[in-house]
């Protein structure tokens, strides 16, 4: 069984990943809360990605997979964004990811071939109004992941999932009524917004040996939004 560490696995996509992995892997979840984990087979470690350094003594010597799930959706006009807003998004989306990877790098290198999965956004590829801050921080993830994948090949594989709007607590204010849900579904070529399971199933694949020849890739799990023009 593989040892998989999820950073932020107590709700949304992270929780869906934990549920996918729990029966065939040893799952470790490092998150602020464990309130949704009562039915999940996993070891919980109290951890705030924005402030804490992960306690590696609570982790196995070998980590075969790492998924970094924390993120932000800070959509505001650029003229109203202060530099501090960019710093906050960069911290939670990117800099904390770097800190976690550096902390557990020896554990990852101890694996026969480890897999890192990070999350970007469709906004990093498409120019979307009011997305300057989140697009900047998510774009940093994509460039970093490719460079890291090159540096540590073949020992560590690094891939990124870039979803569009997904029905998670983080996106609740964008999907909290039927009208918003209908408009969001209509914007996507596949005529629905994302479910946590959509990204979770891709993450599960990227953590498995079935993807052992895949690294340095950005996977757009976005209902076709980034590549299909069907509403124009």
XYZ file of N, CA and C in Angstrom:
696
model
N 0.847 -1.210 0.000
C 0.000 0.000 0.000
C 0.877 1.253 0.000
N 0.441 2.239 -0.751
C 1.182 3.498 -0.823
C 0.846 4.380 0.376
N 1.804 5.200 0.775
C 1.578 6.217 1.787
C 1.303 7.547 1.089
N 0.106 8.071 1.284
C -0.309 9.295 0.594
C -0.581 10.386 1.624
N 0.013 11.547 1.418
C -0.205 12.697 2.293
C -1.046 13.737 1.570
N -2.199 14.052 2.158
C -3.061 15.107 1.627
C -2.929 16.334 2.513
N -2.570 17.439 1.926
C -2.563 18.709 2.641
C -3.911 19.362 2.372
N -4.752 19.430 3.406
C -6.110 19.920 3.223
C -6.991 18.836 2.631
N -7.489 17.958 3.470
C -8.317 16.875 2.957
C -9.604 16.708 3.724
N -10.049 17.782 4.372
C -11.221 17.656 5.240
C -12.512 18.144 4.596
N -12.431 18.727 3.405
C -13.649 19.114 2.691
C -13.336 19.284 1.210
N -14.377 19.439 0.410
C -14.202 19.719 -1.011
C -13.461 18.641 -1.762
N -12.581 19.061 -2.660
C -11.845 18.129 -3.508
C -10.932 17.245 -2.667
N -10.310 17.819 -1.645
C -9.423 17.030 -0.794
C -10.135 15.882 -0.121
N -11.332 16.140 0.393
C -12.119 15.083 1.028
C -12.516 14.023 0.008
N -12.871 14.448 -1.188
C -13.225 13.487 -2.243
C -12.029 12.612 -2.605
N -10.828 13.176 -2.607
C -9.622 12.398 -2.876
C -9.409 11.369 -1.769
N -9.559 11.806 -0.524
C -9.384 10.889 0.604
C -10.336 9.710 0.498
N -11.566 9.970 0.117
C -12.546 8.891 -0.013
C -12.179 7.938 -1.143
N -11.577 8.459 -2.210
C -11.148 7.614 -3.323
C -9.980 6.716 -2.926
N -9.104 7.243 -2.074
C -7.844 6.561 -1.775
C -7.899 5.631 -0.572
N -8.858 5.816 0.317
C -8.775 5.284 1.673
C -8.660 3.760 1.794
N -9.172 3.016 0.861
C -9.211 1.567 1.028
C -7.995 0.846 0.442
N -7.239 1.507 -0.414
C -6.092 0.859 -1.039
C -4.778 1.569 -0.735
N -4.811 2.552 0.174
C -3.619 3.301 0.522
C -3.650 3.662 2.006
N -2.485 3.995 2.532
C -2.398 4.581 3.858
C -2.483 6.097 3.692
N -3.583 6.683 4.134
C -3.844 8.100 3.880
C -3.573 8.918 5.139
N -2.793 9.966 4.973
C -2.517 10.929 6.029
C -3.093 12.272 5.590
N -3.912 12.879 6.428
C -4.536 14.147 6.101
C -4.044 15.214 7.069
N -3.377 16.213 6.546
C -2.898 17.335 7.347
C -3.788 18.535 7.050
N -4.637 18.890 8.011
C -5.604 19.962 7.784
C -5.979 20.608 9.108
N -6.614 21.771 9.009
C -7.022 22.486 10.214
C -8.151 21.777 10.942
N -9.034 21.106 10.185
C -10.226 20.500 10.767
C -10.297 19.016 10.436
N -10.955 18.272 11.297
C -11.224 16.860 10.998
C -12.710 16.537 11.122
N -13.559 17.577 11.064
C -14.984 17.400 11.332
C -15.700 16.528 10.309
N -15.162 16.425 9.100
C -15.819 15.620 8.065
C -15.144 14.272 7.842
N -14.249 13.903 8.750
C -13.422 12.724 8.512
C -13.836 11.499 9.315
N -14.978 11.560 9.986
C -15.375 10.446 10.846
C -15.595 9.148 10.065
N -15.985 9.264 8.807
C -16.237 8.068 7.994
C -15.101 7.783 7.015
N -13.987 8.470 7.186
C -12.848 8.293 6.283
C -11.720 7.566 7.015
N -11.186 6.553 6.369
C -10.073 5.804 6.932
C -8.775 6.560 6.660
N -8.338 7.343 7.638
C -7.145 8.170 7.454
C -6.611 8.597 8.808
N -5.343 8.953 8.827
C -4.710 9.513 10.023
C -4.703 11.023 9.877
N -5.281 11.718 10.854
C -5.372 13.176 10.770
C -4.256 13.831 11.569
N -3.667 14.861 10.970
C -2.636 15.671 11.623
C -3.095 17.116 11.594
N -3.192 17.746 12.744
C -3.607 19.153 12.800
C -2.537 20.016 12.141
N -2.959 20.815 11.155
C -1.974 21.557 10.364
C -2.655 22.690 9.618
N -2.089 23.881 9.731
C -2.549 25.046 8.974
C -1.454 25.391 7.971
N -1.749 25.221 6.700
C -0.732 25.381 5.659
C -0.161 26.791 5.608
N -0.933 27.786 6.041
C -0.466 29.164 5.931
C 0.437 29.584 7.083
N 0.426 28.834 8.182
C 1.199 29.255 9.351
C 2.122 28.192 9.925
N 1.808 26.933 9.689
C 2.539 25.857 10.359
C 3.610 25.231 9.473
N 4.585 24.633 10.135
C 5.531 23.736 9.482
C 5.122 22.320 9.855
N 4.962 21.467 8.869
C 4.430 20.142 9.140
C 5.408 19.322 9.988
N 4.872 18.608 10.955
C 5.650 17.779 11.858
C 5.927 16.441 11.180
N 7.116 16.298 10.621
C 7.427 15.092 9.854
C 7.563 13.861 10.745
N 7.696 14.063 12.059
C 7.775 12.901 12.961
C 6.463 12.134 13.007
N 5.378 12.774 12.570
C 4.072 12.129 12.540
C 3.784 11.462 11.198
N 4.755 11.515 10.311
C 4.578 10.967 8.964
C 5.459 9.735 8.776
N 5.103 8.879 7.828
C 5.956 7.721 7.547
C 7.267 8.162 6.895
N 8.269 7.332 7.024
C 9.574 7.639 6.434
C 9.484 7.751 4.921
N 8.617 6.945 4.339
C 8.424 6.958 2.884
C 7.056 7.552 2.579
N 7.046 8.574 1.733
C 5.790 9.137 1.226
C 5.768 8.919 -0.280
N 4.771 8.188 -0.739
C 4.667 7.857 -2.166
C 3.860 8.882 -2.955
N 3.015 9.632 -2.258
C 2.193 10.616 -2.950
C 1.889 11.798 -2.064
N 1.917 12.989 -2.653
C 1.599 14.218 -1.941
C 0.611 15.020 -2.771
N -0.486 15.431 -2.155
C -1.459 16.288 -2.824
C -1.641 17.550 -1.988
N -1.484 18.702 -2.627
C -1.670 19.981 -1.940
C -2.991 20.575 -2.411
N -3.954 20.668 -1.492
C -5.308 21.083 -1.856
C -5.698 22.513 -1.479
N -5.096 23.157 -0.469
C -5.565 24.495 -0.082
C -5.517 25.477 -1.248
N -6.471 26.391 -1.263
C -6.506 27.373 -2.338
C -7.440 28.516 -1.992
N -7.580 29.431 -2.922
C -8.424 30.608 -2.707
C -9.155 30.955 -3.996
N -10.290 31.624 -3.838
C -11.012 32.186 -4.989
C -11.306 33.640 -4.639
N -10.373 34.499 -4.940
C -10.466 35.914 -4.589
C -10.741 36.712 -5.857
N -12.017 36.889 -6.178
C -12.397 37.550 -7.427
C -12.830 38.985 -7.149
N -11.987 39.922 -7.558
C -12.277 41.342 -7.352
C -11.654 42.144 -8.480
N -12.206 43.333 -8.800
C -11.586 44.180 -9.816
C -10.156 44.542 -9.432
N -9.278 44.575 -10.404
C -7.873 44.842 -10.141
C -7.659 46.181 -9.431
N -8.425 47.198 -9.827
C -8.211 48.526 -9.245
C -8.515 48.564 -7.740
N -9.271 47.594 -7.257
C -9.602 47.554 -5.839
C -8.737 46.599 -5.032
N -7.780 45.951 -5.694
C -6.913 44.983 -5.014
C -5.635 45.656 -4.529
N -5.358 45.497 -3.278
C -4.099 45.985 -2.731
C -3.021 44.908 -2.905
N -1.764 45.302 -2.898
C -0.695 44.296 -3.021
C -0.805 43.187 -1.987
N -1.338 43.515 -0.814
C -1.477 42.502 0.236
C -2.394 41.356 -0.183
N -3.380 41.660 -1.027
C -4.283 40.611 -1.513
C -3.526 39.615 -2.393
N -2.620 40.137 -3.217
C -1.798 39.261 -4.045
C -0.877 38.414 -3.169
N -0.324 39.030 -2.133
C 0.564 38.296 -1.222
C -0.185 37.174 -0.504
N -1.424 37.453 -0.101
C -2.223 36.440 0.591
C -2.518 35.255 -0.318
N -2.942 35.539 -1.554
C -3.224 34.460 -2.501
C -1.964 33.676 -2.832
N -0.857 34.399 -2.998
C 0.402 33.723 -3.317
C 0.836 32.819 -2.166
N 0.584 33.257 -0.946
C 0.975 32.473 0.223
C 0.220 31.158 0.295
N -1.102 31.214 0.229
C -1.885 29.989 0.402
C -1.794 29.064 -0.808
N -1.744 29.636 -2.002
C -1.755 28.807 -3.201
C -0.380 28.253 -3.562
N 0.656 29.056 -3.366
C 1.969 28.681 -3.897
C 3.066 28.539 -2.844
N 3.297 29.586 -2.049
C 4.434 29.549 -1.130
C 4.299 28.460 -0.075
N 3.078 28.233 0.404
C 2.869 27.158 1.377
C 3.079 25.790 0.736
N 2.754 25.667 -0.541
C 3.037 24.441 -1.286
C 4.536 24.182 -1.318
N 5.302 25.210 -1.620
C 6.759 25.079 -1.662
C 7.290 24.635 -0.300
N 6.792 25.253 0.754
C 7.243 24.938 2.110
C 6.956 23.488 2.475
N 5.766 23.014 2.122
C 5.408 21.624 2.418
C 6.319 20.664 1.660
N 6.519 20.910 0.382
C 7.356 20.007 -0.416
C 8.774 19.952 0.138
N 9.321 21.111 0.491
C 10.677 21.123 1.044
C 10.743 20.353 2.367
N 9.680 20.435 3.153
C 9.662 19.749 4.453
C 9.665 18.231 4.310
N 8.948 17.728 3.302
C 8.807 16.268 3.163
C 9.624 15.705 2.011
N 10.500 16.515 1.440
C 11.285 16.054 0.292
C 12.073 14.778 0.581
N 12.726 14.642 1.742
C 13.432 13.378 2.009
C 12.489 12.172 2.010
N 11.283 12.356 2.499
C 10.303 11.257 2.513
C 9.890 10.886 1.101
N 9.721 11.891 0.252
C 9.355 11.640 -1.146
C 10.490 10.937 -1.888
N 11.709 11.360 -1.625
C 12.858 10.753 -2.300
C 13.102 9.324 -1.835
N 12.565 8.974 -0.675
C 12.708 7.607 -0.176
C 11.798 6.627 -0.901
N 10.818 7.143 -1.628
C 9.908 6.292 -2.401
C 10.582 5.834 -3.686
N 10.127 4.697 -4.187
C 10.666 4.211 -5.461
C 10.398 5.213 -6.574
N 9.199 5.746 -6.616
C 8.862 6.865 -7.499
C 7.661 7.583 -6.895
N 7.882 8.763 -6.359
C 6.813 9.515 -5.715
C 6.059 10.353 -6.738
N 4.848 10.746 -6.345
C 4.011 11.574 -7.209
C 3.476 12.757 -6.419
N 3.683 13.959 -6.944
C 3.140 15.178 -6.355
C 2.026 15.694 -7.259
N 0.896 16.034 -6.653
C -0.222 16.623 -7.395
C -0.572 17.957 -6.750
N -0.578 19.011 -7.546
C -0.968 20.339 -7.083
C -2.180 20.809 -7.879
N -2.788 21.880 -7.415
C -3.992 22.392 -8.081
C -3.784 23.818 -8.561
N -4.079 24.013 -9.821
C -4.083 25.338 -10.428
C -5.538 25.743 -10.670
N -5.801 26.441 -11.746
C -7.145 26.899 -12.089
C -7.210 27.161 -13.582
N -8.390 27.020 -14.144
C -8.588 27.375 -15.545
C -8.211 28.827 -15.793
N -8.290 29.654 -14.739
C -7.977 31.075 -14.867
C -6.500 31.337 -15.137
N -5.629 30.361 -14.869
C -4.213 30.533 -15.155
C -3.926 30.454 -16.647
N -4.828 29.829 -17.392
C -4.677 29.679 -18.841
C -5.500 30.710 -19.604
N -6.719 30.941 -19.148
C -7.626 31.866 -19.824
C -7.580 33.236 -19.153
N -7.650 34.281 -19.956
C -7.767 35.628 -19.402
C -9.199 35.873 -18.962
N -9.416 35.956 -17.658
C -10.769 36.102 -17.128
C -10.825 37.347 -16.238
N -11.803 38.225 -16.431
C -11.901 39.429 -15.611
C -11.990 39.096 -14.127
N -11.408 39.961 -13.317
C -11.471 39.889 -11.852
C -10.667 38.732 -11.271
N -9.838 38.079 -12.088
C -9.060 36.928 -11.638
C -7.561 37.230 -11.514
N -7.152 38.507 -11.506
C -5.717 38.793 -11.582
C -4.928 38.161 -10.444
N -5.453 38.249 -9.235
C -4.706 37.747 -8.081
C -4.628 36.226 -8.068
N -5.757 35.573 -8.205
C -5.754 34.108 -8.172
C -5.029 33.536 -9.385
N -5.171 34.173 -10.569
C -4.495 33.680 -11.768
C -2.983 33.788 -11.618
N -2.518 34.849 -10.980
C -1.082 35.026 -10.780
C -0.516 33.922 -9.898
N -1.193 33.635 -8.792
C -0.681 32.618 -7.870
C -0.806 31.212 -8.444
N -1.866 30.953 -9.173
C -2.027 29.634 -9.785
C -1.056 29.447 -10.950
N -0.792 30.534 -11.684
C 0.199 30.458 -12.752
C 1.576 30.122 -12.214
N 1.888 30.630 -11.016
C 3.163 30.299 -10.378
C 3.276 28.799 -10.128
N 2.169 28.181 -9.743
C 2.169 26.738 -9.491
C 2.521 25.967 -10.756
N 1.948 26.367 -11.868
C 2.168 25.634 -13.114
C 3.628 25.702 -13.559
N 4.219 26.897 -13.499
C 5.623 27.021 -13.876
C 6.536 26.272 -12.923
N 6.259 26.381 -11.638
C 7.046 25.693 -10.614
C 6.979 24.185 -10.797
N 5.790 23.662 -11.051
C 5.614 22.215 -11.161
C 6.421 21.639 -12.317
N 6.434 22.329 -13.436
C 7.201 21.833 -14.580
C 8.697 21.836 -14.284
N 9.185 22.908 -13.645
C 10.605 22.974 -13.306
C 10.977 21.915 -12.280
N 10.109 21.719 -11.280
C 10.375 20.715 -10.249
C 10.365 19.315 -10.842
N 9.428 19.070 -11.755
C 9.348 17.757 -12.409
C 10.621 17.457 -13.190
N 11.166 18.474 -13.836
C 12.407 18.281 -14.591
C 13.583 18.021 -13.663
N 13.623 18.754 -12.560
C 14.754 18.643 -11.637
C 14.805 17.290 -10.939
N 13.634 16.712 -10.652
C 13.613 15.480 -9.869
C 13.216 14.246 -10.679
N 13.120 14.368 -11.996
C 12.875 13.180 -12.822
C 14.121 12.290 -12.792
N 13.949 10.975 -12.743
C 12.688 10.226 -12.752
C 12.168 9.878 -11.350
N 12.815 10.412 -10.311
C 12.517 9.990 -8.948
C 11.164 10.481 -8.452
N 10.803 11.717 -8.811
C 9.526 12.294 -8.378
C 8.788 12.827 -9.593
N 7.558 12.400 -9.748
C 6.701 12.951 -10.796
C 5.889 14.109 -10.216
N 5.695 15.156 -11.010
C 4.946 16.323 -10.555
C 3.938 16.704 -11.635
N 2.664 16.759 -11.271
C 1.612 17.137 -12.206
C 0.630 18.085 -11.532
N -0.122 18.789 -12.351
C -1.054 19.800 -11.856
C -2.428 19.572 -12.457
N -3.449 19.715 -11.632
C -4.837 19.685 -12.095
C -5.366 21.107 -12.071
N -5.952 21.525 -13.174
C -6.477 22.887 -13.296
C -7.983 22.825 -13.531
N -8.774 22.849 -12.473
C -10.230 22.770 -12.638
C -10.843 24.115 -13.015
N -12.065 24.058 -13.474
C -12.915 25.246 -13.527
C -13.751 25.248 -12.242
N -14.768 26.090 -12.191
C -15.573 26.224 -10.985
C -16.145 24.870 -10.554
N -15.880 24.508 -9.307
C -16.254 23.204 -8.773
C -17.097 23.395 -7.517
N -18.074 22.551 -7.354
C -19.029 22.670 -6.246
C -18.397 22.235 -4.924
N -17.681 23.163 -4.304
C -17.045 22.936 -3.011
C -17.420 24.092 -2.088
N -17.179 23.952 -0.776
C -17.462 25.064 0.139
C -16.750 26.359 -0.253
N -15.570 26.246 -0.854
C -14.823 27.428 -1.276
C -15.567 28.215 -2.353
N -16.345 27.518 -3.161
C -17.057 28.154 -4.271
C -18.534 28.375 -3.982
N -18.918 28.218 -2.737
C -20.339 28.254 -2.398
C -21.029 29.550 -2.828
N -20.362 30.690 -2.662
C -21.022 31.956 -2.989
C -21.270 32.121 -4.482
N -20.612 31.302 -5.299
C -20.825 31.359 -6.746
C -21.870 30.350 -7.225
N -22.285 29.461 -6.325
C -23.218 28.394 -6.713
C -24.339 28.222 -5.694
N -24.627 29.264 -4.922
C -25.538 29.097 -3.781
C -27.011 29.310 -4.112
N -27.347 29.413 -5.394
C -28.756 29.392 -5.762
C -28.890 28.823 -7.169
N -30.109 28.515 -7.527
C -30.355 27.827 -8.800
C -29.959 28.673 -10.005
N -30.176 29.965 -9.939
C -29.823 30.846 -11.052
C -28.326 30.845 -11.304
N -27.542 30.959 -10.241
C -26.089 30.929 -10.376
C -25.616 29.588 -10.915
N -26.233 28.523 -10.457
C -25.848 27.201 -10.927
C -26.137 27.039 -12.416
N -27.285 27.518 -12.853
C -27.645 27.407 -14.272
C -26.696 28.221 -15.148
N -26.362 29.434 -14.698
C -25.457 30.281 -15.479
C -24.059 29.674 -15.551
N -23.615 29.120 -14.432
C -22.302 28.492 -14.423
C -22.261 27.278 -15.338
N -23.280 26.458 -15.269
C -23.342 25.277 -16.137
C -23.326 25.679 -17.601
N -24.043 26.736 -17.932
C -24.155 27.168 -19.318
C -22.826 27.679 -19.871
N -21.972 28.227 -19.014
C -20.681 28.753 -19.471
C -19.712 27.648 -19.889
N -19.954 26.437 -19.462
C -19.054 25.333 -19.761
C -19.541 24.549 -20.985
N -18.638 24.206 -21.907
C -19.043 23.445 -23.079
C -19.768 22.140 -22.741
N -19.420 21.510 -21.622
C -20.090 20.264 -21.237
C -21.336 20.508 -20.401
N -21.713 21.784 -20.262
C -23.003 22.205 -19.698
C -23.239 21.758 -18.253
N -22.186 21.732 -17.496
C -22.322 21.589 -16.045
C -21.072 22.131 -15.392
N -21.185 22.511 -14.130
C -20.006 22.898 -13.371
C -19.395 21.647 -12.754
N -18.235 21.805 -12.157
C -17.497 20.646 -11.684
C -18.020 20.068 -10.383
N -17.782 18.789 -10.200
C -18.025 18.102 -8.938
C -16.671 17.745 -8.333
N -16.568 17.699 -7.009
C -15.289 17.322 -6.399
C -14.732 16.006 -6.937
N -15.627 15.089 -7.248
C -15.183 13.774 -7.733
C -14.468 13.863 -9.081
N -14.789 14.871 -9.888
C -14.128 15.016 -11.187
C -12.624 15.180 -11.012
N -12.238 16.095 -10.137
C -10.813 16.327 -9.877
C -10.210 15.216 -9.030
N -11.001 14.661 -8.113
C -10.492 13.603 -7.242
C -10.090 12.366 -8.039
N -10.878 12.021 -9.040
C -10.560 10.849 -9.851
C -9.301 11.068 -10.677
N -9.096 12.301 -11.143
C -7.851 12.603 -11.858
C -6.665 12.538 -10.906
N -6.818 13.081 -9.707
C -5.734 13.028 -8.728
C -5.380 11.586 -8.376
N -6.397 10.760 -8.185
C -6.170 9.349 -7.863
C -5.370 8.661 -8.959
N -5.700 8.962 -10.196
C -4.965 8.408 -11.338
C -3.506 8.864 -11.318
N -3.289 10.156 -11.056
C -1.927 10.694 -11.083
C -1.072 10.190 -9.925
N -1.714 9.749 -8.862
C -0.981 9.167 -7.733
C -0.667 7.692 -7.938
N -1.341 7.077 -8.883
C -1.232 5.626 -9.062
C -0.125 5.266 -10.048
N 0.212 3.991 -10.074
C 1.209 3.500 -11.021
C 0.714 3.546 -12.462
N -0.586 3.709 -12.636
C -1.134 3.802 -13.993
C -0.643 5.055 -14.716
N -0.162 6.035 -13.961
C 0.335 7.282 -14.572
C 1.851 7.381 -14.453
N 2.533 6.256 -14.324
C 3.973 6.254 -14.026
C 4.841 6.844 -15.136
N 4.263 7.085 -16.315
C 5.023 7.687 -17.422
C 4.523 9.106 -17.716
N 3.920 9.732 -16.726
C 3.370 11.076 -16.891
C 3.971 12.001 -15.841
N 4.569 13.099 -16.298
C 5.113 14.088 -15.372
C 5.229 15.437 -16.077
N 5.133 16.500 -15.287
C 5.269 17.856 -15.828
C 4.082 18.319 -16.633
N 2.905 17.764 -16.367
C 1.721 18.065 -17.173
C 0.689 18.879 -16.382
N -0.068 19.669 -17.121
C -1.203 20.413 -16.568
C -2.467 19.782 -17.130
N -3.309 19.242 -16.262
C -4.533 18.573 -16.708
C -5.733 19.477 -16.453
N -6.406 19.866 -17.532
C -7.538 20.788 -17.448
C -8.834 20.008 -17.253
N -9.219 19.884 -16.005
C -10.478 19.215 -15.654
C -11.500 20.338 -15.493
N -11.996 20.812 -16.631
C -12.716 22.091 -16.632
C -13.954 22.113 -17.520
N -14.503 20.942 -17.826
C -15.700 20.901 -18.653
C -15.494 21.427 -20.059
N -14.236 21.436 -20.504
C -13.919 21.919 -21.848
C -13.700 23.419 -21.947
N -13.803 24.131 -20.843
C -13.768 25.588 -20.893
C -12.489 26.158 -21.493
N -11.340 25.569 -21.185
C -10.070 26.159 -21.613
C -9.728 25.884 -23.073
N -10.440 24.958 -23.714
C -10.041 24.589 -25.070
C -11.169 24.508 -26.094
N -12.420 24.586 -25.656
C -13.535 24.444 -26.585
C -14.347 25.729 -26.646
N -14.480 26.279 -27.840
C -15.286 27.482 -28.030
C -16.598 27.069 -28.691
N -17.616 26.882 -27.874
C -18.903 26.428 -28.394
C -20.034 27.424 -28.112
N -19.726 28.469 -27.345
C -20.759 29.455 -26.994
C -20.571 30.784 -27.715
N -19.538 30.863 -28.562
C -19.212 32.129 -29.194
C -20.078 32.431 -30.403
